Amino acid sequence: MSIHQEYSFFDAVLASFDKAAKFTAWDPGILEQIKQCNSVYRMHFPVKIGDKIEVIKAYRVQHSHHKTPCKGGIRFATTVNLDEVMALAALMTYKCAIVNVPFGGAKGGINIDPKKYTPYELEKITRRYTHELIKKNFIGPGTDVPAPDYGTGEREMSWILDTYTSMKPGEIDALGCVTGKPVSQGGVRGRREATGLGVFYGIREICAMPDLMEKAGLPAGVEGKRVIVQGLGNVGYHAAKFFREGGAKVIALAEFEGAIFNEEGLNEEEVFQHRKKEGTILNFPGATNILHSADALELDCDILIPAALENVINGENAPRIKAKIIGEAANGPLTPEADEIFIKKGILVVPDMYLNAGGVTVSYFEWLKNLSHVRYGRMEKRFTENQNRSILNQMEDLTGKTVNSREKEIIMHGPNEADLVYSGLEETMIGATREITDAWKANPDIPDMRTAAYVVAINKVGTSYAELGIFP
Ligand code: GLU
């Protein structure tokens, strides 16, 4: 994937912020406070790998303390640097504000290639990183709560949890020090697929808006849409899955080593298994190979979903993009120059900081579960089922008719944890989509949906600062 660096990533976030700030009425001091990163922690620590000592470079940035704890993932990649972590932390602040998750934004990163280490070595690195965070009070259920990001997952979150709890014996809310944990370790059902599912809910809502779809030159609805997904990691895989299940056709999938295309549609699970077995996405039965992965972004399609890394669509390749809608599942996949090109071309860009907010939304549900020490649905599931059963029985008695057993099951069903998490996420994504599109429609001078999303976020964070009384 070519990275055409026009801006530093943090500069790009600042540029988008400034573009939107013009449409708000906040005092310049408040705007400046919202923009800056509140605390930046850069660390170097030694880890013994084999018989050598390696010095590992890592970061944790807390962008905003307007609400605490701060929240955001931890990335393991060789591309991790301070600029990137600052940008991603800032995006977390705006993301949380848009979806009404009461956290400030943060992000962490360790500059390593996780593929070069054994699980044992990765565990040592992760545990040492967690120690460093504890030492400086950069982790805790009320201060800063990490989560998975690029290159990390449930396993790393378990190591973080175990390190934290062993250092903080007796801390009753310790489980809430990190999210994205396995369900057996205090995780919540639905967290794994949350970001991809949120992307689907968000785009489905956009596709249901006749005015936006008319502008994009597409019929309403997700069904039958031709979708291209870049990245078959956790986010891309689940986005592809939910689009396929929603009736869309995933015509191309792209990864580092290349991309594959099939006009009839691809099944993400079959492609995933093929890649696992063969070590490459290429040569998938029935599909055409695209040797240069980035070329897949330029194929004709209705919806393009970049779900990998930042800056993949930029001033260089944006003029060749043929999609009608771009849904940013990754953080920062488009540069500000690409945005300008798409405004001119009339391509609808659905911005990252709300579209991929499903992950942090369900992280919030996980954190609440941890603080309440009870699984969702435990108290009310059986009660609801009993109540539904008696309503059904009454209806059948009064009408003399019977409901068939399949329908009966659906009507009686009381919500379990997954049901509640899914419906909470769906409600959040629908609400956020409407809030942003309403703000956009309310001011015809706002050029694009990203700017509208920033306006919504800035207004919420600004209100929060003003209410804290920091700027009387
Ligand atoms: N890393 C994810 C993101 O970029 C999730 C963050 C979280 O759950 O705290 O939104």
Coordinates of C-alpha atoms and ligand atoms in Angstrom, one line a residue:
M1 CA 0.0 0.0 0.0
S2 CA 1.6 3.2 -1.1
I3 CA 1.8 6.0 1.5
H4 CA 2.0 9.4 -0.1
Q5 CA 2.8 11.7 2.8
E6 CA 1.5 15.2 2.2
Y7 CA 0.9 16.1 5.8
S8 CA 2.0 14.6 9.0
F9 CA -1.0 12.7 10.4
F10 CA -1.4 15.0 13.3
D11 CA -1.2 18.1 11.0
A12 CA -3.9 16.5 8.9
V13 CA -6.2 16.2 12.0
L14 CA -5.4 19.8 12.9
A15 CA -6.2 20.9 9.3
S16 CA -9.6 19.1 9.4
F17 CA -10.3 20.6 12.8
D18 CA -9.5 24.2 11.7
K19 CA -11.7 23.7 8.6
A20 CA -14.6 22.8 10.9
A21 CA -13.8 25.3 13.7
K22 CA -14.9 28.2 11.4
F23 CA -18.5 26.9 11.6
T24 CA -18.5 27.1 15.4
A25 CA -18.7 30.0 17.7
W26 CA -16.2 29.0 20.3
D27 CA -13.6 31.3 21.9
P28 CA -10.2 30.7 20.2
G29 CA -8.8 29.7 23.6
I30 CA -11.3 26.9 23.9
L31 CA -10.6 25.7 20.4
E32 CA -6.8 25.7 21.1
Q33 CA -7.4 23.7 24.3
I34 CA -9.5 21.2 22.5
K35 CA -6.9 20.7 19.7
Q36 CA -3.8 20.1 21.8
C37 CA -2.7 16.8 23.3
N38 CA -3.0 17.1 27.1
S39 CA -0.3 14.6 28.1
V40 CA 2.3 12.8 26.1
Y41 CA 4.3 9.9 27.5
R42 CA 7.2 8.6 25.4
M43 CA 9.2 5.7 26.9
H44 CA 12.1 3.5 26.2
F45 CA 12.5 0.2 28.1
P46 CA 14.7 -2.8 27.9
V47 CA 13.4 -6.3 27.2
K48 CA 15.6 -9.4 27.0
I49 CA 14.9 -11.2 23.7
G50 CA 17.0 -14.4 23.5
D51 CA 20.4 -13.5 24.8
K52 CA 20.2 -9.8 23.6
I53 CA 18.7 -6.8 25.3
E54 CA 16.4 -4.8 23.0
V55 CA 15.4 -1.3 23.8
I56 CA 11.7 -0.8 22.9
K57 CA 10.3 2.5 22.0
A58 CA 6.6 3.1 23.0
Y59 CA 4.1 5.8 23.6
R60 CA 0.8 6.7 25.4
V61 CA -0.9 10.0 24.5
Q62 CA -3.9 11.4 26.3
H63 CA -5.4 13.9 24.0
S64 CA -8.2 15.2 26.2
H65 CA -9.1 15.2 29.9
H66 CA -12.4 17.0 29.4
K67 CA -13.9 13.6 30.4
T68 CA -12.2 10.8 32.2
P69 CA -11.1 8.1 31.9
C70 CA -9.2 8.6 28.6
K71 CA -9.8 5.9 26.1
G72 CA -8.2 4.4 23.0
G73 CA -6.4 1.4 21.6
I74 CA -2.8 0.3 21.6
R75 CA -1.1 -0.4 18.3
F76 CA 1.9 -2.7 17.7
A77 CA 3.6 -1.8 14.4
T78 CA 7.0 -0.5 13.1
T79 CA 5.2 2.6 11.7
V80 CA 4.2 3.7 15.2
N81 CA 5.6 7.2 16.0
L82 CA 4.7 10.1 18.1
D83 CA 2.9 12.0 15.3
E84 CA 0.8 9.0 14.6
V85 CA -0.1 8.3 18.2
M86 CA -1.0 12.0 18.8
A87 CA -3.3 12.0 15.7
L88 CA -5.0 8.8 16.7
A89 CA -5.5 10.1 20.3
A90 CA -7.1 13.3 19.0
L91 CA -9.4 11.3 16.7
M92 CA -10.5 9.2 19.8
T93 CA -11.6 12.4 21.6
Y94 CA -13.8 13.4 18.7
K95 CA -15.0 9.9 18.1
C96 CA -16.1 9.5 21.7
A97 CA -17.9 12.9 21.7
I98 CA -19.8 12.1 18.5
V99 CA -21.2 8.8 19.9
N100 CA -21.8 10.2 23.4
V101 CA -19.3 7.9 25.0
P102 CA -18.2 9.8 28.1
F103 CA -14.4 9.5 27.7
G104 CA -11.5 11.7 26.7
G105 CA -9.4 10.4 23.8
A106 CA -6.1 8.5 24.1
K107 CA -3.9 6.2 22.1
G108 CA -0.9 4.0 22.7
G109 CA 1.7 2.4 20.5
I110 CA 4.7 0.2 20.6
N111 CA 7.2 0.4 17.8
I112 CA 7.7 -3.3 17.0
D113 CA 6.9 -5.7 14.3
P114 CA 4.8 -8.2 16.3
K115 CA 5.4 -10.9 13.6
K116 CA 9.1 -11.0 14.6
Y117 CA 8.5 -12.1 18.1
T118 CA 7.3 -15.3 19.8
P119 CA 4.1 -15.1 21.9
Y120 CA 6.4 -15.3 25.0
E121 CA 8.5 -12.4 23.9
L122 CA 5.4 -10.3 23.0
E123 CA 4.0 -11.1 26.5
K124 CA 7.2 -9.8 28.1
I125 CA 7.0 -6.6 26.0
T126 CA 3.3 -6.0 26.7
R127 CA 3.7 -6.6 30.4
R128 CA 6.7 -4.3 30.7
Y129 CA 4.8 -1.6 28.7
T130 CA 1.9 -2.0 31.2
H131 CA 4.3 -1.6 34.1
E132 CA 5.5 1.7 32.6
L133 CA 2.0 2.9 32.3
I134 CA 1.2 2.0 35.9
K135 CA 4.3 3.8 37.1
K136 CA 3.1 7.1 35.6
N137 CA -0.6 6.6 36.4
F138 CA -1.3 6.2 32.6
I139 CA -3.6 3.3 33.1
G140 CA -6.6 2.5 35.4
P141 CA -10.4 2.2 35.2
G142 CA -10.8 5.9 36.2
T143 CA -7.8 7.4 34.4
D144 CA -6.9 5.8 31.1
V145 CA -8.3 2.6 29.6
P146 CA -6.5 0.9 26.6
A147 CA -8.1 -1.4 24.1
P148 CA -7.0 -3.3 20.9
D149 CA -5.9 -1.6 17.8
Y150 CA -3.8 -2.5 14.8
G151 CA -1.6 -5.5 15.7
T152 CA -3.2 -6.2 19.1
G153 CA -6.2 -8.2 20.2
E154 CA -7.8 -10.1 23.1
R155 CA -4.6 -11.9 24.0
E156 CA -2.6 -8.6 24.6
M157 CA -5.5 -7.2 26.6
S158 CA -5.5 -10.2 28.9
W159 CA -1.8 -9.7 29.6
I160 CA -2.4 -6.0 30.3
L161 CA -5.3 -6.9 32.7
D162 CA -3.2 -9.6 34.5
T163 CA -0.3 -7.2 35.0
Y164 CA -2.5 -4.5 36.2
T165 CA -4.5 -6.6 38.7
S166 CA -1.4 -8.2 40.1
M167 CA 0.1 -4.8 40.8
K168 CA -3.2 -3.4 42.3
P169 CA -4.5 -6.2 44.6
G170 CA -7.9 -5.5 46.0
E171 CA -8.8 -2.7 43.5
I172 CA -12.5 -3.6 43.1
D173 CA -12.9 -2.1 39.6
A174 CA -9.6 -3.3 38.2
L175 CA -11.3 -5.3 35.4
G176 CA -12.3 -1.9 33.9
C177 CA -8.6 -1.0 33.3
V178 CA -8.7 -2.3 29.8
T179 CA -11.3 -3.3 27.2
G180 CA -11.4 -5.7 24.3
K181 CA -10.7 -8.6 26.8
P182 CA -11.8 -12.2 26.1
V183 CA -15.3 -12.9 27.5
S184 CA -13.8 -15.2 30.0
Q185 CA -11.7 -12.3 31.4
G186 CA -14.4 -9.8 31.8
G187 CA -14.9 -9.0 28.1
V188 CA -18.3 -8.3 26.7
R189 CA -20.0 -10.3 23.9
G190 CA -20.0 -8.5 20.6
R191 CA -16.8 -6.5 21.2
R192 CA -14.8 -8.4 18.6
E193 CA -17.1 -7.6 15.7
A194 CA -18.1 -4.2 17.0
T195 CA -16.1 -1.9 14.8
G196 CA -17.0 -3.8 11.6
L197 CA -20.7 -4.0 12.6
G198 CA -20.7 -0.3 13.4
V199 CA -19.3 0.5 10.0
F200 CA -22.2 -1.5 8.5
Y201 CA -24.9 0.1 10.6
G202 CA -23.5 3.6 9.7
I203 CA -23.4 3.0 6.0
R204 CA -26.8 1.2 6.0
E205 CA -28.2 4.4 7.6
I206 CA -26.6 6.6 5.0
C207 CA -27.9 4.3 2.2
A208 CA -31.4 4.8 3.7
M209 CA -31.2 8.6 3.2
P210 CA -32.8 9.3 -0.2
D211 CA -31.3 12.8 -0.6
L212 CA -27.7 11.6 0.0
M213 CA -28.2 8.6 -2.2
E214 CA -29.6 10.7 -5.0
K215 CA -26.6 13.0 -4.8
A216 CA -24.3 9.9 -5.0
G217 CA -26.3 8.7 -8.0
L218 CA -27.3 5.4 -6.3
P219 CA -30.6 3.7 -5.5
A220 CA -31.4 3.6 -1.7
G221 CA -30.5 0.5 0.4
V222 CA -27.4 -1.6 1.0
E223 CA -28.8 -4.5 -1.0
G224 CA -27.1 -5.2 -4.3
K225 CA -24.4 -2.6 -3.6
R226 CA -20.9 -3.4 -5.0
V227 CA -18.4 -3.1 -2.2
I228 CA -14.6 -3.1 -2.0
V229 CA -12.9 -3.7 1.3
Q230 CA -9.2 -2.9 1.9
G231 CA -7.8 -4.9 4.8
L232 CA -8.9 -8.3 6.1
G233 CA -8.0 -7.7 9.7
N234 CA -10.6 -7.6 12.4
V235 CA -12.3 -4.5 11.1
G236 CA -12.2 -5.3 7.4
Y237 CA -13.2 -8.9 7.9
H238 CA -16.3 -8.1 10.0
A239 CA -17.3 -5.1 7.7
A240 CA -17.2 -7.5 4.7
K241 CA -19.2 -10.1 6.6
F242 CA -22.0 -7.7 7.6
F243 CA -22.2 -6.2 4.1
R244 CA -22.4 -9.6 2.6
E245 CA -25.1 -10.7 5.1
G246 CA -26.9 -7.4 4.5
G247 CA -27.3 -8.3 0.8
A248 CA -24.3 -6.4 -0.7
K249 CA -21.7 -7.9 -2.9
V250 CA -18.1 -7.7 -1.8
I251 CA -16.4 -7.7 -5.2
A252 CA -12.8 -7.1 -4.1
L253 CA -10.7 -7.6 -1.0
A254 CA -7.2 -6.1 -0.7
E255 CA -4.3 -7.0 1.6
F256 CA -0.6 -6.1 1.7
E257 CA 0.5 -8.8 -0.8
G258 CA -2.2 -8.0 -3.4
A259 CA -5.9 -8.0 -4.0
I260 CA -8.5 -10.3 -5.5
F261 CA -11.6 -9.4 -7.6
N262 CA -14.8 -11.3 -8.4
E263 CA -17.8 -9.5 -9.8
E264 CA -20.1 -12.3 -8.3
G265 CA -19.0 -11.4 -4.8
L266 CA -16.4 -12.9 -2.4
N267 CA -17.0 -14.7 0.9
E268 CA -14.7 -13.2 3.5
E269 CA -14.4 -16.3 5.6
E270 CA -13.4 -18.5 2.6
V271 CA -10.9 -15.8 1.6
F272 CA -9.6 -15.6 5.2
Q273 CA -9.1 -19.4 5.3
H274 CA -7.4 -19.4 1.9
R275 CA -5.0 -16.7 3.0
K276 CA -4.2 -18.6 6.3
K277 CA -3.5 -21.8 4.4
E278 CA -1.6 -20.3 1.4
G279 CA 0.1 -17.3 3.1
T280 CA -1.4 -15.0 0.5
I281 CA -4.8 -13.6 -0.6
L282 CA -3.8 -14.2 -4.2
N283 CA -4.9 -17.2 -6.3
F284 CA -8.3 -17.5 -4.6
P285 CA -10.4 -19.9 -6.7
G286 CA -12.7 -18.0 -9.1
A287 CA -11.2 -14.6 -8.5
T288 CA -8.8 -12.4 -10.6
N289 CA -5.5 -11.4 -9.0
I290 CA -4.6 -7.8 -8.6
L291 CA -0.8 -7.8 -8.0
H292 CA -0.5 -4.2 -6.9
S293 CA -2.8 -4.0 -3.9
A294 CA -3.5 -0.3 -4.1
D295 CA -4.9 -0.7 -7.6
A296 CA -8.0 -2.4 -6.0
L297 CA -9.0 1.0 -4.5
E298 CA -9.4 2.4 -8.0
L299 CA -11.8 -0.2 -9.3
D300 CA -15.3 0.7 -10.2
C301 CA -17.7 0.1 -7.2
D302 CA -20.5 1.7 -5.2
I303 CA -18.9 1.7 -1.8
L304 CA -15.2 1.6 -0.9
I305 CA -14.2 0.6 2.6
P306 CA -10.6 1.3 3.5
A307 CA -10.1 -0.7 6.7
A308 CA -6.3 -0.8 7.0
L309 CA -4.1 2.1 7.8
E310 CA -3.9 5.9 7.5
N311 CA -3.0 8.0 4.4
V312 CA -3.8 5.3 1.8
I313 CA -6.0 7.6 -0.3
N314 CA -4.2 10.8 -1.0
G315 CA -3.7 13.6 -3.6
E316 CA -1.9 11.2 -5.9
N317 CA -4.5 8.4 -6.2
A318 CA -7.8 10.2 -5.2
P319 CA -8.4 11.5 -8.8
R320 CA -8.6 7.9 -10.0
I321 CA -11.0 6.6 -7.3
K322 CA -14.4 5.6 -8.9
A323 CA -16.4 4.7 -5.8
K324 CA -19.6 6.7 -5.1
I325 CA -19.3 6.4 -1.3
I326 CA -16.2 6.0 0.8
G327 CA -16.7 4.6 4.3
E328 CA -13.6 5.2 6.5
A329 CA -13.4 2.0 8.6
A330 CA -9.7 2.7 9.3
N331 CA -8.5 5.8 11.2
G332 CA -7.3 8.5 8.9
P333 CA -7.3 6.6 5.5
L334 CA -7.8 9.8 3.5
T335 CA -5.6 12.9 3.5
P336 CA -7.0 16.5 3.5
E337 CA -6.0 16.7 -0.2
A338 CA -8.0 13.6 -1.0
D339 CA -11.0 15.2 0.8
E340 CA -10.8 18.3 -1.4
I341 CA -10.7 16.2 -4.5
F342 CA -13.8 14.2 -3.4
I343 CA -15.7 17.3 -2.5
K344 CA -15.2 18.5 -6.2
K345 CA -16.0 15.0 -7.6
G346 CA -19.2 14.7 -5.5
I347 CA -18.0 11.5 -3.8
L348 CA -19.5 11.1 -0.4
V349 CA -16.9 10.5 2.3
V350 CA -18.3 9.0 5.5
P351 CA -15.7 9.9 8.1
D352 CA -13.7 7.6 10.3
M353 CA -14.3 9.4 13.6
Y354 CA -17.9 8.4 13.7
L355 CA -18.1 5.5 11.2
N356 CA -15.5 3.3 13.1
A357 CA -16.8 4.3 16.5
G358 CA -18.5 1.0 17.0
G359 CA -15.3 -0.4 18.7
V360 CA -15.1 2.3 21.4
T361 CA -18.9 2.3 21.9
V362 CA -18.9 -1.4 22.8
S363 CA -15.7 -0.8 24.8
Y364 CA -17.8 1.6 26.8
F365 CA -20.4 -1.2 27.3
E366 CA -17.7 -3.5 28.4
W367 CA -16.3 -0.9 30.9
L368 CA -19.8 -0.4 32.3
K369 CA -20.2 -4.2 32.7
N370 CA -16.9 -4.3 34.6
L371 CA -17.9 -1.5 36.9
S372 CA -21.3 -3.0 37.6
H373 CA -19.9 -6.5 38.1
V374 CA -22.8 -8.1 36.4
R375 CA -23.4 -9.6 32.9
Y376 CA -25.9 -7.7 30.7
G377 CA -29.3 -9.5 30.7
R378 CA -28.6 -11.5 33.9
M379 CA -31.3 -9.7 35.9
E380 CA -34.0 -9.2 33.3
K381 CA -33.8 -12.0 30.7
R382 CA -35.9 -14.6 32.5
F383 CA -38.4 -12.0 33.9
T384 CA -39.0 -10.6 30.4
E385 CA -39.5 -14.2 29.0
N386 CA -42.0 -15.1 31.7
Q387 CA -43.9 -11.8 31.1
N388 CA -44.0 -12.3 27.3
R389 CA -45.2 -15.9 27.8
S390 CA -48.2 -14.7 29.9
I391 CA -49.0 -12.0 27.4
L392 CA -49.0 -14.5 24.6
N393 CA -51.1 -17.0 26.5
Q394 CA -53.6 -14.3 27.2
M395 CA -53.7 -13.3 23.6
E396 CA -54.2 -16.9 22.5
D397 CA -57.0 -17.4 25.1
L398 CA -58.8 -14.2 24.1
T399 CA -58.6 -14.8 20.3
G400 CA -58.9 -18.6 20.3
K401 CA -56.0 -18.6 17.8
T402 CA -52.5 -20.0 18.3
V403 CA -49.1 -18.4 17.4
N404 CA -46.8 -20.8 15.5
S405 CA -43.8 -22.1 17.5
R406 CA -41.2 -20.2 15.6
E407 CA -43.0 -16.8 16.1
K408 CA -43.6 -17.8 19.7
E409 CA -39.9 -18.2 20.3
I410 CA -39.1 -14.8 18.7
I411 CA -41.8 -13.0 20.8
M412 CA -40.9 -14.6 24.0
H413 CA -37.2 -14.2 23.8
G414 CA -35.7 -12.1 26.6
P415 CA -32.5 -10.1 25.8
N416 CA -29.1 -11.7 26.4
E417 CA -25.8 -9.8 26.5
A418 CA -25.2 -10.0 22.8
D419 CA -28.7 -8.8 22.0
L420 CA -28.3 -5.8 24.2
V421 CA -24.8 -4.9 23.0
Y422 CA -26.0 -5.2 19.3
S423 CA -29.0 -3.0 19.9
G424 CA -27.1 -0.5 21.9
L425 CA -24.6 -0.3 19.1
E426 CA -27.2 0.0 16.4
E427 CA -29.0 2.8 18.3
T428 CA -25.7 4.6 18.8
M429 CA -24.7 4.4 15.1
I430 CA -28.1 5.5 13.8
G431 CA -28.3 8.4 16.3
A432 CA -24.8 9.6 15.4
T433 CA -25.4 9.4 11.6
R434 CA -28.6 11.5 12.0
E435 CA -26.9 14.0 14.3
I436 CA -24.1 14.6 11.8
T437 CA -26.3 14.7 8.7
D438 CA -28.7 17.1 10.4
A439 CA -25.7 19.4 11.3
W440 CA -24.6 19.2 7.7
K441 CA -28.0 20.0 6.3
A442 CA -28.5 22.8 8.8
N443 CA -25.6 24.7 7.3
P444 CA -25.2 24.5 3.5
D445 CA -21.7 26.1 3.7
I446 CA -20.3 23.0 5.4
P447 CA -18.5 21.4 2.5
D448 CA -18.5 17.7 3.5
M449 CA -19.6 15.2 6.1
R450 CA -16.2 15.1 7.8
T451 CA -16.4 18.8 8.6
A452 CA -20.0 18.3 9.8
A453 CA -18.7 15.5 12.1
Y454 CA -16.0 17.7 13.5
V455 CA -18.5 20.5 14.1
V456 CA -20.6 18.2 16.2
A457 CA -17.6 16.9 18.1
I458 CA -16.1 20.4 18.7
N459 CA -19.4 21.6 20.0
K460 CA -19.7 18.7 22.4
V461 CA -16.1 18.9 23.7
G462 CA -16.4 22.8 23.8
T463 CA -19.6 22.6 25.9
S464 CA -17.9 20.1 28.2
Y465 CA -14.9 22.5 28.8
A466 CA -17.2 25.4 29.2
E467 CA -19.3 23.6 31.7
L468 CA -16.2 22.5 33.7
G469 CA -15.8 26.2 34.2
I470 CA -12.2 26.2 32.9
F471 CA -12.9 29.1 30.6
P472 CA -15.5 31.3 32.5
Ligands
GLU1 N1 -8.8 1.1 18.6 C1 -10.2 1.3 18.5 C2 -10.4 2.7 17.8 O1 -9.5 3.2 17.2 C3 -11.0 1.1 19.7 C4 -10.7 1.9 20.9 C5 -11.4 1.5 22.2 O2 -12.2 0.6 22.2 O3 -11.0 2.1 23.2 O4 -11.5 3.2 17.9

